[in-house]
Short mmCIF file of C-alpha atoms in Angstrom, two decimals:
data_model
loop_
_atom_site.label_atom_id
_atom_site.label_comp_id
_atom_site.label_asym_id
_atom_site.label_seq_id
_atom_site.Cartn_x
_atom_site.Cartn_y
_atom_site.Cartn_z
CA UNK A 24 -42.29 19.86 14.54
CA UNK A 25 -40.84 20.92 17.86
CA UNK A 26 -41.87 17.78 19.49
CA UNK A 27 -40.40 15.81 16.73
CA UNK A 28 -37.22 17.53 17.25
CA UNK A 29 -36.86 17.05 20.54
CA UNK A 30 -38.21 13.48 20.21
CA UNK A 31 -35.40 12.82 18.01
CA UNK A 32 -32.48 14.55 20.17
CA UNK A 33 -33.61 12.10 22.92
CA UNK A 34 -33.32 8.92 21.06
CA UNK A 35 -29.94 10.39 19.74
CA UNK A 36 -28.86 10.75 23.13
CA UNK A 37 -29.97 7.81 24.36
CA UNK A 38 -28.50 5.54 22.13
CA UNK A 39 -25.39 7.26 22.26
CA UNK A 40 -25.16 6.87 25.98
CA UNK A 41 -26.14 3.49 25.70
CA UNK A 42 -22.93 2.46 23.02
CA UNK A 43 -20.78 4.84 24.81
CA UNK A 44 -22.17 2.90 28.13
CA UNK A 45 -20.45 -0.36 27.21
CA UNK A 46 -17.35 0.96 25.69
CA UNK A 47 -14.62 0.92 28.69
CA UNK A 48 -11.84 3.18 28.06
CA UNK A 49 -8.40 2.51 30.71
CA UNK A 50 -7.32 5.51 32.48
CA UNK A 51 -3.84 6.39 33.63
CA UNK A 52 -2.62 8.97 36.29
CA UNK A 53 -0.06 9.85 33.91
CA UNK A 54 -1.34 12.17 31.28
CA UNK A 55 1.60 11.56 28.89
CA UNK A 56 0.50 8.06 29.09
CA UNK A 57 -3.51 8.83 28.96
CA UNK A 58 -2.53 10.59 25.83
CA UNK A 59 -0.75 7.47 24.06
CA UNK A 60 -3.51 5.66 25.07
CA UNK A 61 -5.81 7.74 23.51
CA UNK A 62 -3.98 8.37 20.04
CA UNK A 63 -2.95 4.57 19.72
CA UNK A 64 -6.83 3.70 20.47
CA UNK A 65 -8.29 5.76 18.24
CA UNK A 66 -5.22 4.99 15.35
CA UNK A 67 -6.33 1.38 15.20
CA UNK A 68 -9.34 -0.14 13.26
CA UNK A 69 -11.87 -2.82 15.04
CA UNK A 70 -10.49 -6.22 12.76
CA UNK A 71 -14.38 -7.18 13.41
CA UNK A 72 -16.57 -3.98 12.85
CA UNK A 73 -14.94 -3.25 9.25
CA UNK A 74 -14.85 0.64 10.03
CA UNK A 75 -14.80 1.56 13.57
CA UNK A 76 -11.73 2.87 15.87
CA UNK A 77 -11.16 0.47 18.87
CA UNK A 78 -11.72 3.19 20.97
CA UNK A 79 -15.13 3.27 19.60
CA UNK A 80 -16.29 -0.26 18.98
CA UNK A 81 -18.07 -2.22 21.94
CA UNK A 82 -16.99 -5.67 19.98
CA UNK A 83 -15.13 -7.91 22.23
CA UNK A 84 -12.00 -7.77 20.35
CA UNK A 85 -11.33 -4.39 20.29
CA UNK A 86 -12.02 -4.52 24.00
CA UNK A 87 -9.34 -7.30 24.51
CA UNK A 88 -7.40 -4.65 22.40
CA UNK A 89 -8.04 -1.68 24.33
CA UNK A 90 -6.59 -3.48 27.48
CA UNK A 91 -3.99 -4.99 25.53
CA UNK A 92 -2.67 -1.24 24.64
CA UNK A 93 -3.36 -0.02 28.04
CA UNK A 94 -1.14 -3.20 29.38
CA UNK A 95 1.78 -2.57 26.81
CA UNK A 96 1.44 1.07 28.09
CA UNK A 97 2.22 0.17 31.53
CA UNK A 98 4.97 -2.00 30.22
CA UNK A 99 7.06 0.78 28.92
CA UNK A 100 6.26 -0.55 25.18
CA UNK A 101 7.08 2.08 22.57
CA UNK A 102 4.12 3.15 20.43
CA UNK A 103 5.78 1.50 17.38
CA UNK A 104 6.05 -1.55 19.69
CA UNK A 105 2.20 -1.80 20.61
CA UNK A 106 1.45 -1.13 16.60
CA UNK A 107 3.47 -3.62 15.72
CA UNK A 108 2.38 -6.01 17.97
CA UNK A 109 -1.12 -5.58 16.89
CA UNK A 110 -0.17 -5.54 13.30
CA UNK A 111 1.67 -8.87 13.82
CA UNK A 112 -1.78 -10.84 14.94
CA UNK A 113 -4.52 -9.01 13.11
CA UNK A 114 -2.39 -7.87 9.64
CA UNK A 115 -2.07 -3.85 8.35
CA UNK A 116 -5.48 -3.67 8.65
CA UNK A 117 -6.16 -2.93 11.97
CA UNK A 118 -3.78 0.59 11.53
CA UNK A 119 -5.55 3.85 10.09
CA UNK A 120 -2.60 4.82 8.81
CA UNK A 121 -0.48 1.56 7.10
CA UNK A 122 3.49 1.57 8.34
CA UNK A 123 5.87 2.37 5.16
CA UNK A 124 7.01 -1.40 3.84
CA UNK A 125 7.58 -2.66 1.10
CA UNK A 126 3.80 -4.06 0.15
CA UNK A 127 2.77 -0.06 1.22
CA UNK A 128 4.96 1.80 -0.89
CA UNK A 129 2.53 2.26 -3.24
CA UNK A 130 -0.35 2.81 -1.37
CA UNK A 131 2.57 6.04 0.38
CA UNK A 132 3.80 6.84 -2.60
CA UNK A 133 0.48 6.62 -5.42
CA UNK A 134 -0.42 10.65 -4.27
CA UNK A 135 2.63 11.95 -4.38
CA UNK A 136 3.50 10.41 -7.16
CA UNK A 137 0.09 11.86 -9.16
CA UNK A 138 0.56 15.26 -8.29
CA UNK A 139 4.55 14.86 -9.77
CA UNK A 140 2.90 13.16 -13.20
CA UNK A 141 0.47 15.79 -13.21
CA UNK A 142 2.95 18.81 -12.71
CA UNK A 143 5.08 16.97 -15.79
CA UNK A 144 2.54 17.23 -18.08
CA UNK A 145 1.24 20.47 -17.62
CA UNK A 146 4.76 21.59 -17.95
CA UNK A 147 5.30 19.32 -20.80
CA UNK A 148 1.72 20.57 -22.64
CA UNK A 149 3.40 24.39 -22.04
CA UNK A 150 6.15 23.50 -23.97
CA UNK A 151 4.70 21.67 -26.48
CA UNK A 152 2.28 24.71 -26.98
CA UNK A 153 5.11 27.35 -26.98
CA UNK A 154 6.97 25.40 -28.98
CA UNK A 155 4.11 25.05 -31.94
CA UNK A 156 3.61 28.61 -31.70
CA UNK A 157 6.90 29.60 -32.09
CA UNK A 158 7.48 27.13 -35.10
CA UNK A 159 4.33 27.65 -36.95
CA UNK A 160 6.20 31.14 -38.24
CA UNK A 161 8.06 30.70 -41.55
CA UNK A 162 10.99 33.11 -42.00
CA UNK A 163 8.76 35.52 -44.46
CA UNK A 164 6.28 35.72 -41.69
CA UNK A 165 8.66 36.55 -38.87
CA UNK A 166 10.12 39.11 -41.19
CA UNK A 167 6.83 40.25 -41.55
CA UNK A 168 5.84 40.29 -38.11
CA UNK A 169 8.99 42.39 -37.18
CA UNK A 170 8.21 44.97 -39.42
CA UNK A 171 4.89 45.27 -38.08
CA UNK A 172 6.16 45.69 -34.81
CA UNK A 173 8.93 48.14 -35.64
CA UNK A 174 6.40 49.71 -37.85
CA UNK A 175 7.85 49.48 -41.16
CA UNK A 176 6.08 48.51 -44.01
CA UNK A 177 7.33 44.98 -45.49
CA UNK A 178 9.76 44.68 -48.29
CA UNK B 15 2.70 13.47 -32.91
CA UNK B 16 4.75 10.87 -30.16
CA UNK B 17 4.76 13.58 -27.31
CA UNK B 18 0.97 13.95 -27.83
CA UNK B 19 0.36 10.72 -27.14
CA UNK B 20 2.12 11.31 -24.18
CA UNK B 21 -0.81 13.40 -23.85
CA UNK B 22 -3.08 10.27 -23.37
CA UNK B 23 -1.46 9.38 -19.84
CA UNK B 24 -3.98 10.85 -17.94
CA UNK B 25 -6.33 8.71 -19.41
CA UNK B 26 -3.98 5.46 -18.87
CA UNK B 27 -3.86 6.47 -15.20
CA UNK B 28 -7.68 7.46 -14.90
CA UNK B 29 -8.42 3.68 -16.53
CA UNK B 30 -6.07 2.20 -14.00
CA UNK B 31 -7.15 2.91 -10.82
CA UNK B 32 -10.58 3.86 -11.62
CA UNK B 33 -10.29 -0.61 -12.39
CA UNK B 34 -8.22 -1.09 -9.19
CA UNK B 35 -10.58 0.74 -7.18
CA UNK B 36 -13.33 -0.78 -9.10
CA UNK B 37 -12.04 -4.47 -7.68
CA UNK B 38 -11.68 -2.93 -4.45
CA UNK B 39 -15.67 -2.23 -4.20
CA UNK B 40 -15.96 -5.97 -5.13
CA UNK B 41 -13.71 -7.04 -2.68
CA UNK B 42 -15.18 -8.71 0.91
CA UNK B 43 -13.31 -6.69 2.70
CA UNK B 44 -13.74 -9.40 6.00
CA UNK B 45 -12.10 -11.83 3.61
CA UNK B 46 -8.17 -10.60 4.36
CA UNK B 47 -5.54 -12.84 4.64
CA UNK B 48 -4.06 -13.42 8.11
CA UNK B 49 -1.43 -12.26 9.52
CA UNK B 50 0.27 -15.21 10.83
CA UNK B 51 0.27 -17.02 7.37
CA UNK B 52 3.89 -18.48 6.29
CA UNK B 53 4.27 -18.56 10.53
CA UNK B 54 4.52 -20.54 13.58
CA UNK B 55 1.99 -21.45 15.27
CA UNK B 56 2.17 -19.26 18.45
CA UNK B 57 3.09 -20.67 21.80
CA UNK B 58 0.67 -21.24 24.23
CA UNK B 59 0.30 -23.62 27.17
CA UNK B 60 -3.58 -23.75 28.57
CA UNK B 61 -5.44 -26.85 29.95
CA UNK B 62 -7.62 -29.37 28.06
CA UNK B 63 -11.55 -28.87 27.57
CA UNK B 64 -12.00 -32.39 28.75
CA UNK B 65 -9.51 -32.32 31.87
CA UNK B 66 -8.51 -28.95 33.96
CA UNK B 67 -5.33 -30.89 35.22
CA UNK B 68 -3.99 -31.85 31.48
CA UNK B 69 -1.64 -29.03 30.22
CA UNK B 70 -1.05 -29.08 26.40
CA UNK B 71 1.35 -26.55 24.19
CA UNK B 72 1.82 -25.82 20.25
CA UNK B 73 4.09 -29.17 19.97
CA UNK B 74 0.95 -30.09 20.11
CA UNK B 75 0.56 -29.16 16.38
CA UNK B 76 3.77 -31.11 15.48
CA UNK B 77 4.13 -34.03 13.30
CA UNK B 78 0.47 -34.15 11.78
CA UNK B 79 -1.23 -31.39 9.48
CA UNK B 80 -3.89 -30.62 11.55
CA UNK B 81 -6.87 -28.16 11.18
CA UNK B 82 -7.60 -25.99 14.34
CA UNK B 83 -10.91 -24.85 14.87
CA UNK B 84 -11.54 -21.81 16.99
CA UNK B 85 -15.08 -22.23 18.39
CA UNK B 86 -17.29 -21.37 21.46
CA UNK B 87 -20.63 -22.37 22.73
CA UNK B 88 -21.79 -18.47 22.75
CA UNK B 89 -21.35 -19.02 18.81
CA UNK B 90 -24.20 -20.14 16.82
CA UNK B 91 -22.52 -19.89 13.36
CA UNK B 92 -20.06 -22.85 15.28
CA UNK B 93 -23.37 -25.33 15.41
CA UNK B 94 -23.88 -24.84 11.82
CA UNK B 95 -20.81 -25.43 10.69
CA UNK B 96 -19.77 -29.23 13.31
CA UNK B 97 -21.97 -31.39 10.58
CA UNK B 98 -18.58 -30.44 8.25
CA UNK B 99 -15.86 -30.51 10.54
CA UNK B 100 -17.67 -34.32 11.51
CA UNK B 101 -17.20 -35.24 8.02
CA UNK B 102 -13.85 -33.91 7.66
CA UNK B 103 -12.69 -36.05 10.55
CA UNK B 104 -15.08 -38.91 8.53
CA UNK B 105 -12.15 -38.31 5.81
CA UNK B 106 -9.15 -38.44 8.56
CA UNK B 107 -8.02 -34.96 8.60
CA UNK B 108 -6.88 -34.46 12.25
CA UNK B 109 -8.81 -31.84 14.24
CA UNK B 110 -8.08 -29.55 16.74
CA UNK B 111 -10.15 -27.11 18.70
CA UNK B 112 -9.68 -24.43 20.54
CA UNK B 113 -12.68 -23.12 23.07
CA UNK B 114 -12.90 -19.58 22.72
CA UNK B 115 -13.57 -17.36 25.65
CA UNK B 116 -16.22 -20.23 27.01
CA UNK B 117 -16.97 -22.06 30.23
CA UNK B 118 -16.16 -25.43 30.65
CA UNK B 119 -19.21 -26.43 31.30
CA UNK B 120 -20.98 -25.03 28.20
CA UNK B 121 -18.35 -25.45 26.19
CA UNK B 122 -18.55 -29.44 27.13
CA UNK B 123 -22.35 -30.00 26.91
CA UNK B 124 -22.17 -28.11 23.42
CA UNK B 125 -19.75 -31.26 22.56
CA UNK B 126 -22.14 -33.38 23.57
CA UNK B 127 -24.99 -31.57 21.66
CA UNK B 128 -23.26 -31.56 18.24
CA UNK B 129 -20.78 -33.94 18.77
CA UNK B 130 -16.68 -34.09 18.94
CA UNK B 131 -14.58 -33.92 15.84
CA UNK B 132 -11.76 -32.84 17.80
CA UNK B 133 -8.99 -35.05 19.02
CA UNK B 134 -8.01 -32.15 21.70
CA UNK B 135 -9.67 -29.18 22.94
CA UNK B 136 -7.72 -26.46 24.11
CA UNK B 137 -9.56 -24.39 26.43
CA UNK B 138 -9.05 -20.79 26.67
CA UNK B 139 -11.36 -18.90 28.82
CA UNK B 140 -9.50 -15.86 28.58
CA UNK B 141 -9.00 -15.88 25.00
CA UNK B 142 -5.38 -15.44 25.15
CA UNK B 143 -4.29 -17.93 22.66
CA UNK B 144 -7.34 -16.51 20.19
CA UNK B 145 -5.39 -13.41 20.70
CA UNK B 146 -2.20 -14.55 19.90
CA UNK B 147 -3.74 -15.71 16.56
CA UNK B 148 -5.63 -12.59 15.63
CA UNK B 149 -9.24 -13.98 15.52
CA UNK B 150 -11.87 -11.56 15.64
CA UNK B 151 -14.87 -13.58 15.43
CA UNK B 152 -15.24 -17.15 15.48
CA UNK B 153 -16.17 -19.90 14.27
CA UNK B 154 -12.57 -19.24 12.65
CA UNK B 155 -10.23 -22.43 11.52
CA UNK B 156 -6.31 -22.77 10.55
CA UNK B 157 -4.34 -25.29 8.69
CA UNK B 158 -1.28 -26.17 10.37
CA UNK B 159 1.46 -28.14 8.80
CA UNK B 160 3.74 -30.86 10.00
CA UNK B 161 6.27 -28.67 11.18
CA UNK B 162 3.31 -26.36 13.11
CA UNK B 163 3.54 -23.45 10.13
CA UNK B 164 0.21 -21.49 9.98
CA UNK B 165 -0.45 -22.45 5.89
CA UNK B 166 -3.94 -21.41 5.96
CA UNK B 167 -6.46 -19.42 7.24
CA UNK B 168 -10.54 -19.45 7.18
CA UNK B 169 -12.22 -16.83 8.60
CA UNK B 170 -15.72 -17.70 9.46
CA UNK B 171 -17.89 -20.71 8.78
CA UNK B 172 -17.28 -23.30 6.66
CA UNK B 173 -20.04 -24.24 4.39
CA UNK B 174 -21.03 -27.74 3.18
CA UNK B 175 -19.16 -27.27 0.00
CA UNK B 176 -16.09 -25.56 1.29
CA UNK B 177 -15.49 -29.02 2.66
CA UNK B 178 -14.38 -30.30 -0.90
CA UNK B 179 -13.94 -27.27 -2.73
CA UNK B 180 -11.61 -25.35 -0.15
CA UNK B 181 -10.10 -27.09 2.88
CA UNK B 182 -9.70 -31.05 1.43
CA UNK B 183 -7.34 -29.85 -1.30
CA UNK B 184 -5.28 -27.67 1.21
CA UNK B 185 -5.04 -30.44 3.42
CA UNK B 186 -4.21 -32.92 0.37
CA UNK B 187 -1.53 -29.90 -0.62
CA UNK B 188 0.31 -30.06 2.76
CA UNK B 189 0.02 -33.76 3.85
#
């Protein structure tokens, strides 16, 4: 069982170092800019490898898009520049996290908009209940009931 | 009894996207529309396949609908698919290719192999203009109008019977 384990960790490890291997990541001296890098690398999806972070794909284009990044970087491109640069050859696919437009406003909005429809009808159900319960007394009965309550025998 | 069956919207909502996301499980999710659809053509300027010294550009696209072809020697899906691009330049649609990220060497003797469609070949080495036009994997082919608008876009191989089913009429609809 031990040797099993162990047998496994190793092929684990060495396939991992074999994908990591071939996946070139840029560096920068800056660490502001090593940090853009790294959070605009790992926002965008491979267009090839369906569900992969470029950062993470050895597939040629999201190599060609790792040093496309890393070259907008050095350009002084804004991170909303470099998305939408990417975005404007391979489509809203390639970002995690889709920009707020027009065709994404329900994709935004969909959860937000749940959680409001649900809060209205549990509020709505609440009143509907309080509202039977409060009608389903006839005048005799609330008489009735007050008595009770003050003690009294009814009339 | 009306504000009950305001009671049923869950339900309505539930049945709604429980279908959407239904679709969306039947969906290929490779099969996405382009991103340069309803846009120019983007501007390039790279050699010739054929000739080192002969520079070409989009206005190359100008004046013709004409399918371009994004292909590569290193691709084997791109020798199964030349026996339909032949036969769509049999039928007179113009062709255009682009060699993707090849050498020129390869890139000619596969010509040779499985023979020339193409009235050009634009040779990008670099990949630079497949870039440009967001293709992740080729073989992958565009339909460019007259006026060098991106109208169409197939990602991936074109079978036998996409030839009439698929790119004839969307040739026939922009000519």
């Amino acid at each position: 069982m031990f040797l099993l384990r162990v047998s496994l960790l190793a092929a684990l490890g060495l396939s991992a170092g074999s994908v990591f291997g071939a996946i070139e990541l840029h560096s920068f001296d800056d660490p502001v800019l090593q940090q853009r890098y790294e959070s605009l690398t790992s926002s965008m999806r491979c267009p090839k490898c369906e569900n992969q972070a470029i950062d993470d794909s050895n597939s040629p284009v999201a190599k060609d898009m790792r040093e496309r990044v890393a070259s907008l970087l050095r350009d002084d491109r804004s991170d909303i520049e470099i998305q939408n640069f990417m975005v404007d050859r391979f489509g809203d696919y390639v970002l995690y996290n889709p920009r707020l437009e027009g065709r994404t406003y329900l994709l935004w909005g969909l959860p937000a908009g749940l959680v409001l429809l649900g809060a209205m009808l549990v509020f709505l159900i609440l009143h509907l209940r309080r509202q039977s319960s409060a009608k389903s007394l006839s005048a005799e009965e609330r008489a009735r009931l007050n008595a009770l309550i003050e003690g009294k025998k009814p009339k | 009894m009306k504000r009950r069956l305001l009671l049923l919207l869950p339900l309505v909502v539930f049945l709604i996207l429980a279908g959407l996301l239904y679709k969306g499980l039947s969906m290929n999710p490779s099969d996405r529309d382009s991103a340069l659809l309803a846009q120019e053509f983007p501007a390039f300027e790279l050699s010739t396949l054929k000739d080192p010294e002969v520079r070409v550009d989009e206005s190359l696209l100008q004046g013709e609908v004409t399918l371009v072809n994004v292909w590569g020697e290193w691709c084997p899906t791109c020798k199964q698919e030349m026996p339909q691009l032949l036969e769509l330049e049999d039928r007179g649609v113009r062709l255009v290719g682009v060699d993707y990220k090849d050498t020129r060497e390869l890139g000619r003797s596969f010509l040779e192999q499985y023979g020339d469609p193409f009235e050009v070949n634009v040779f990008d080495p670099e990949g630079d203009l497949g870039f440009e036009l967001g293709v992740y994997g080729a073989p992958e082919t565009f339909l460019v109008d007259k006026e060098g608008i991106i109208r169409y876009h197939h990602t991936g191989y074109i079978a036998p019977e996409d030839v009439e089913k698929v790119i004839m009429p969307k040739v026939e609809k922009w000519r």
